[in-house]
Amino acid sequence: EVAKEFRYNAYYPVKDVVQIDAASYRLGLSGRIGDKRPWTVQQLLSLPRQVQRTRHVCVEGWSYVGEWSGVPLRDFLARVGADLTAKYVGFECADGYYEGIDMPTALHPQTIMAVTAGPDILPAKFGFPLKIRIPTKLGFKNPKWVTALYVTDVRPAGFWTDRGYNWFSWI
């Protein structure tokens, strides 16, 4: 059932997808994290990856099974010395999108920092260089083009939840 072609989905057309330069990209870390040094694309790609084949469920009523790989978010958070007793993890994205999840979701074994879609490096239209893949949540809770990650006790805002969608959005 794994889709050969992933469906593009954003609140703007594919022609307007942000193009991130791999050489200058840095994932910023802040909040309750011990080691806040930024991460490069190469460093993210060098992390041990977990492959998952899971269903992406869109709030618009469509879904598909996709294959992604990346480091489990819980492993990354432990590596950078995040306070795993904090309540939330928030994300900021290159296209102005922002999202947050509760810490139990961040620590869920299927929540990964995806760097591939299928066998290939994540294409720009699907979030290069980094997408947070959370198969237990609706698709809008899976931010793409992630440029910053922070750990906090203050519930992060969310692009669509600020517009009335449910913050937890469990499938």
PDB file of C-alpha atoms in Angstrom:
ATOM      1  CA  GLU A   1       0.000   0.000   0.000  1.00  0.00           C
ATOM      2  CA  VAL A   2       2.976   2.373   0.170  1.00  0.00           C
ATOM      3  CA  ALA A   3       2.386   5.261  -2.226  1.00  0.00           C
ATOM      4  CA  LYS A   4       4.950   5.658  -4.987  1.00  0.00           C
ATOM      5  CA  GLU A   5       4.121   9.359  -5.282  1.00  0.00           C
ATOM      6  CA  PHE A   6       3.386  11.437  -2.200  1.00  0.00           C
ATOM      7  CA  ARG A   7       0.638  14.029  -2.366  1.00  0.00           C
ATOM      8  CA  TYR A   8       1.805  17.624  -2.009  1.00  0.00           C
ATOM      9  CA  ASN A   9      -0.116  19.538   0.615  1.00  0.00           C
ATOM     10  CA  ALA A  10       0.369  23.036   2.004  1.00  0.00           C
ATOM     11  CA  TYR A  11      -1.683  26.195   2.282  1.00  0.00           C
ATOM     12  CA  TYR A  12       0.028  27.578  -0.846  1.00  0.00           C
ATOM     13  CA  PRO A  13       0.849  26.190  -4.325  1.00  0.00           C
ATOM     14  CA  VAL A  14       3.889  23.978  -4.954  1.00  0.00           C
ATOM     15  CA  LYS A  15       5.488  26.731  -7.066  1.00  0.00           C
ATOM     16  CA  ASP A  16       5.836  28.768  -3.848  1.00  0.00           C
ATOM     17  CA  VAL A  17       7.623  26.049  -1.855  1.00  0.00           C
ATOM     18  CA  VAL A  18      10.543  27.446   0.122  1.00  0.00           C
ATOM     19  CA  GLN A  19      13.951  26.416  -1.217  1.00  0.00           C
ATOM     20  CA  ILE A  20      16.432  25.792   1.586  1.00  0.00           C
ATOM     21  CA  ASP A  21      20.150  25.854   0.887  1.00  0.00           C
ATOM     22  CA  ALA A  22      21.678  22.754   2.496  1.00  0.00           C
ATOM     23  CA  ALA A  23      25.074  24.426   2.964  1.00  0.00           C
ATOM     24  CA  SER A  24      23.730  27.319   5.038  1.00  0.00           C
ATOM     25  CA  TYR A  25      20.849  25.549   6.841  1.00  0.00           C
ATOM     26  CA  ARG A  26      21.030  25.308  10.624  1.00  0.00           C
ATOM     27  CA  LEU A  27      18.443  23.742  12.921  1.00  0.00           C
ATOM     28  CA  GLY A  28      18.235  26.108  15.881  1.00  0.00           C
ATOM     29  CA  LEU A  29      17.667  24.693  19.366  1.00  0.00           C
ATOM     30  CA  SER A  30      16.349  26.625  22.360  1.00  0.00           C
ATOM     31  CA  GLY A  31      14.400  26.396  25.567  1.00  0.00           C
ATOM     32  CA  ARG A  32      14.991  23.590  28.038  1.00  0.00           C
ATOM     33  CA  ILE A  33      17.812  21.970  26.068  1.00  0.00           C
ATOM     34  CA  GLY A  34      21.324  21.463  27.443  1.00  0.00           C
ATOM     35  CA  ASP A  35      23.286  21.592  24.163  1.00  0.00           C
ATOM     36  CA  LYS A  36      21.861  24.389  22.026  1.00  0.00           C
ATOM     37  CA  ARG A  37      24.443  24.202  19.257  1.00  0.00           C
ATOM     38  CA  PRO A  38      22.711  24.360  15.845  1.00  0.00           C
ATOM     39  CA  TRP A  39      22.628  21.277  13.601  1.00  0.00           C
ATOM     40  CA  THR A  40      23.578  21.181   9.914  1.00  0.00           C
ATOM     41  CA  VAL A  41      21.915  19.083   7.233  1.00  0.00           C
ATOM     42  CA  GLN A  42      24.972  16.815   7.158  1.00  0.00           C
ATOM     43  CA  GLN A  43      24.772  16.241  10.926  1.00  0.00           C
ATOM     44  CA  LEU A  44      21.054  15.416  10.682  1.00  0.00           C
ATOM     45  CA  LEU A  45      21.684  12.995   7.810  1.00  0.00           C
ATOM     46  CA  SER A  46      24.444  11.255   9.789  1.00  0.00           C
ATOM     47  CA  LEU A  47      22.130  10.267  12.669  1.00  0.00           C
ATOM     48  CA  PRO A  48      20.931   6.642  12.902  1.00  0.00           C
ATOM     49  CA  ARG A  49      17.622   6.358  11.085  1.00  0.00           C
ATOM     50  CA  GLN A  50      14.468   4.422  11.687  1.00  0.00           C
ATOM     51  CA  VAL A  51      12.323   3.550   8.648  1.00  0.00           C
ATOM     52  CA  GLN A  52       8.582   3.698   9.035  1.00  0.00           C
ATOM     53  CA  ARG A  53       5.721   2.900   6.724  1.00  0.00           C
ATOM     54  CA  THR A  54       2.718   4.669   8.154  1.00  0.00           C
ATOM     55  CA  ARG A  55      -0.493   6.342   7.062  1.00  0.00           C
ATOM     56  CA  HIS A  56      -0.532  10.116   6.661  1.00  0.00           C
ATOM     57  CA  VAL A  57      -4.067  11.315   7.453  1.00  0.00           C
ATOM     58  CA  CYS A  58      -5.088  14.768   6.280  1.00  0.00           C
ATOM     59  CA  VAL A  59      -7.792  16.787   8.041  1.00  0.00           C
ATOM     60  CA  GLU A  60      -9.247  17.340   4.531  1.00  0.00           C
ATOM     61  CA  GLY A  61     -10.335  13.674   4.438  1.00  0.00           C
ATOM     62  CA  TRP A  62      -7.650  11.959   2.317  1.00  0.00           C
ATOM     63  CA  SER A  63      -4.776   9.714   3.333  1.00  0.00           C
ATOM     64  CA  TYR A  64      -1.964   7.584   1.956  1.00  0.00           C
ATOM     65  CA  VAL A  65       0.653   5.197   3.280  1.00  0.00           C
ATOM     66  CA  GLY A  66       4.139   6.615   2.962  1.00  0.00           C
ATOM     67  CA  GLU A  67       7.657   5.610   3.849  1.00  0.00           C
ATOM     68  CA  TRP A  68       9.866   8.007   5.783  1.00  0.00           C
ATOM     69  CA  SER A  69      13.094   7.619   7.692  1.00  0.00           C
ATOM     70  CA  GLY A  70      14.871   9.660  10.301  1.00  0.00           C
ATOM     71  CA  VAL A  71      16.047   9.684  13.867  1.00  0.00           C
ATOM     72  CA  PRO A  72      13.335   9.171  16.488  1.00  0.00           C
ATOM     73  CA  LEU A  73      12.642  12.569  18.049  1.00  0.00           C
ATOM     74  CA  ARG A  74      13.048  11.052  21.530  1.00  0.00           C
ATOM     75  CA  ASP A  75      16.609   9.963  20.645  1.00  0.00           C
ATOM     76  CA  PHE A  76      17.476  13.413  19.308  1.00  0.00           C
ATOM     77  CA  LEU A  77      16.030  15.127  22.379  1.00  0.00           C
ATOM     78  CA  ALA A  78      18.081  12.851  24.641  1.00  0.00           C
ATOM     79  CA  ARG A  79      21.223  13.504  22.552  1.00  0.00           C
ATOM     80  CA  VAL A  80      20.926  17.281  22.937  1.00  0.00           C
ATOM     81  CA  GLY A  81      20.126  17.075  26.635  1.00  0.00           C
ATOM     82  CA  ALA A  82      16.506  18.194  26.440  1.00  0.00           C
ATOM     83  CA  ASP A  83      14.550  18.211  29.674  1.00  0.00           C
ATOM     84  CA  LEU A  84      12.200  15.306  28.983  1.00  0.00           C
ATOM     85  CA  THR A  85      10.055  16.300  31.965  1.00  0.00           C
ATOM     86  CA  ALA A  86       9.054  19.521  30.166  1.00  0.00           C
ATOM     87  CA  LYS A  87       5.516  19.565  28.826  1.00  0.00           C
ATOM     88  CA  TYR A  88       5.943  20.516  25.159  1.00  0.00           C
ATOM     89  CA  VAL A  89       8.117  20.668  22.070  1.00  0.00           C
ATOM     90  CA  GLY A  90       7.602  23.469  19.568  1.00  0.00           C
ATOM     91  CA  PHE A  91       8.732  23.897  15.963  1.00  0.00           C
ATOM     92  CA  GLU A  92       9.258  26.857  13.651  1.00  0.00           C
ATOM     93  CA  CYS A  93       9.490  26.446   9.909  1.00  0.00           C
ATOM     94  CA  ALA A  94      11.128  28.266   6.998  1.00  0.00           C
ATOM     95  CA  ASP A  95       7.761  29.087   5.409  1.00  0.00           C
ATOM     96  CA  GLY A  96       6.381  30.826   8.516  1.00  0.00           C
ATOM     97  CA  TYR A  97       4.509  27.738   9.736  1.00  0.00           C
ATOM     98  CA  TYR A  98       4.742  26.844  13.415  1.00  0.00           C
ATOM     99  CA  GLU A  99       3.457  23.927  15.475  1.00  0.00           C
ATOM    100  CA  GLY A 100       3.743  22.303  18.883  1.00  0.00           C
ATOM    101  CA  ILE A 101       3.229  18.884  20.407  1.00  0.00           C
ATOM    102  CA  ASP A 102       3.005  17.528  23.917  1.00  0.00           C
ATOM    103  CA  MET A 103       6.076  15.733  25.300  1.00  0.00           C
ATOM    104  CA  PRO A 104       4.409  12.269  25.338  1.00  0.00           C
ATOM    105  CA  THR A 105       3.874  12.633  21.563  1.00  0.00           C
ATOM    106  CA  ALA A 106       7.477  13.807  21.101  1.00  0.00           C
ATOM    107  CA  LEU A 107       8.688  10.711  22.965  1.00  0.00           C
ATOM    108  CA  HIS A 108       6.384   8.297  21.105  1.00  0.00           C
ATOM    109  CA  PRO A 109       8.491   5.661  19.287  1.00  0.00           C
ATOM    110  CA  GLN A 110       6.922   6.510  15.903  1.00  0.00           C
ATOM    111  CA  THR A 111       7.603  10.266  16.068  1.00  0.00           C
ATOM    112  CA  ILE A 112      10.655  10.871  13.899  1.00  0.00           C
ATOM    113  CA  MET A 113      12.682  13.714  12.452  1.00  0.00           C
ATOM    114  CA  ALA A 114      12.231  12.605   8.838  1.00  0.00           C
ATOM    115  CA  VAL A 115      15.029  13.308   6.366  1.00  0.00           C
ATOM    116  CA  THR A 116      13.870  10.946   3.607  1.00  0.00           C
ATOM    117  CA  ALA A 117      10.634  10.262   1.765  1.00  0.00           C
ATOM    118  CA  GLY A 118      10.753   6.770   0.348  1.00  0.00           C
ATOM    119  CA  PRO A 119      14.370   5.943  -0.482  1.00  0.00           C
ATOM    120  CA  ASP A 120      15.286   9.540  -1.369  1.00  0.00           C
ATOM    121  CA  ILE A 121      16.396  12.587   0.586  1.00  0.00           C
ATOM    122  CA  LEU A 122      13.281  14.588   1.441  1.00  0.00           C
ATOM    123  CA  PRO A 123      12.391  16.685  -1.621  1.00  0.00           C
ATOM    124  CA  ALA A 124      11.816  20.430  -1.175  1.00  0.00           C
ATOM    125  CA  LYS A 125       8.059  20.105  -1.716  1.00  0.00           C
ATOM    126  CA  PHE A 126       7.825  17.643   1.194  1.00  0.00           C
ATOM    127  CA  GLY A 127       9.904  19.651   3.655  1.00  0.00           C
ATOM    128  CA  PHE A 128      13.638  19.452   2.898  1.00  0.00           C
ATOM    129  CA  PRO A 129      15.718  19.166   4.931  1.00  0.00           C
ATOM    130  CA  LEU A 130      13.570  18.204   7.912  1.00  0.00           C
ATOM    131  CA  LYS A 131       9.972  17.177   8.501  1.00  0.00           C
ATOM    132  CA  ILE A 132       8.585  16.036  11.829  1.00  0.00           C
ATOM    133  CA  ARG A 133       6.626  12.856  11.111  1.00  0.00           C
ATOM    134  CA  ILE A 134       3.962  12.006  13.709  1.00  0.00           C
ATOM    135  CA  PRO A 135       1.730   9.146  12.509  1.00  0.00           C
ATOM    136  CA  THR A 136      -0.485   9.398  15.613  1.00  0.00           C
ATOM    137  CA  LYS A 137      -1.595  12.926  14.648  1.00  0.00           C
ATOM    138  CA  LEU A 138      -3.427  14.552  11.757  1.00  0.00           C
ATOM    139  CA  GLY A 139      -1.146  15.779   8.971  1.00  0.00           C
ATOM    140  CA  PHE A 140      -1.159  19.461   9.911  1.00  0.00           C
ATOM    141  CA  LYS A 141       0.635  18.511  13.167  1.00  0.00           C
ATOM    142  CA  ASN A 142       3.597  17.242  11.051  1.00  0.00           C
ATOM    143  CA  PRO A 143       5.605  20.429  10.342  1.00  0.00           C
ATOM    144  CA  LYS A 144       7.845  20.672   7.264  1.00  0.00           C
ATOM    145  CA  TRP A 145      10.913  22.822   6.534  1.00  0.00           C
ATOM    146  CA  VAL A 146      11.710  22.846  10.260  1.00  0.00           C
ATOM    147  CA  THR A 147      14.316  25.468  11.164  1.00  0.00           C
ATOM    148  CA  ALA A 148      13.924  25.628  14.955  1.00  0.00           C
ATOM    149  CA  LEU A 149      13.008  23.260  17.765  1.00  0.00           C
ATOM    150  CA  TYR A 150      12.396  24.295  21.368  1.00  0.00           C
ATOM    151  CA  VAL A 151      11.409  22.571  24.615  1.00  0.00           C
ATOM    152  CA  THR A 152       9.096  24.425  26.983  1.00  0.00           C
ATOM    153  CA  ASP A 153       6.440  24.227  29.670  1.00  0.00           C
ATOM    154  CA  VAL A 154       4.300  26.791  27.838  1.00  0.00           C
ATOM    155  CA  ARG A 155       1.963  25.219  25.298  1.00  0.00           C
ATOM    156  CA  PRO A 156       3.205  26.278  21.838  1.00  0.00           C
ATOM    157  CA  ALA A 157       0.870  27.898  19.385  1.00  0.00           C
ATOM    158  CA  GLY A 158       0.016  26.115  16.152  1.00  0.00           C
ATOM    159  CA  PHE A 159      -0.647  27.595  12.726  1.00  0.00           C
ATOM    160  CA  TRP A 160      -3.959  25.794  12.225  1.00  0.00           C
ATOM    161  CA  THR A 161      -4.901  25.518  15.884  1.00  0.00           C
ATOM    162  CA  ASP A 162      -4.688  29.315  16.057  1.00  0.00           C
ATOM    163  CA  ARG A 163      -7.377  29.176  13.366  1.00  0.00           C
ATOM    164  CA  GLY A 164      -9.708  26.871  15.314  1.00  0.00           C
ATOM    165  CA  TYR A 165      -8.402  23.336  14.741  1.00  0.00           C
ATOM    166  CA  ASN A 166      -8.000  20.971  17.708  1.00  0.00           C
ATOM    167  CA  TRP A 167      -4.539  21.324  19.307  1.00  0.00           C
ATOM    168  CA  PHE A 168      -4.032  17.618  20.076  1.00  0.00           C
ATOM    169  CA  SER A 169      -5.532  16.308  16.783  1.00  0.00           C
ATOM    170  CA  TRP A 170      -5.160  12.589  17.506  1.00  0.00           C
ATOM    171  CA  ILE A 171      -6.047  10.220  14.702  1.00  0.00           C
TER     172      ILE A 171
END
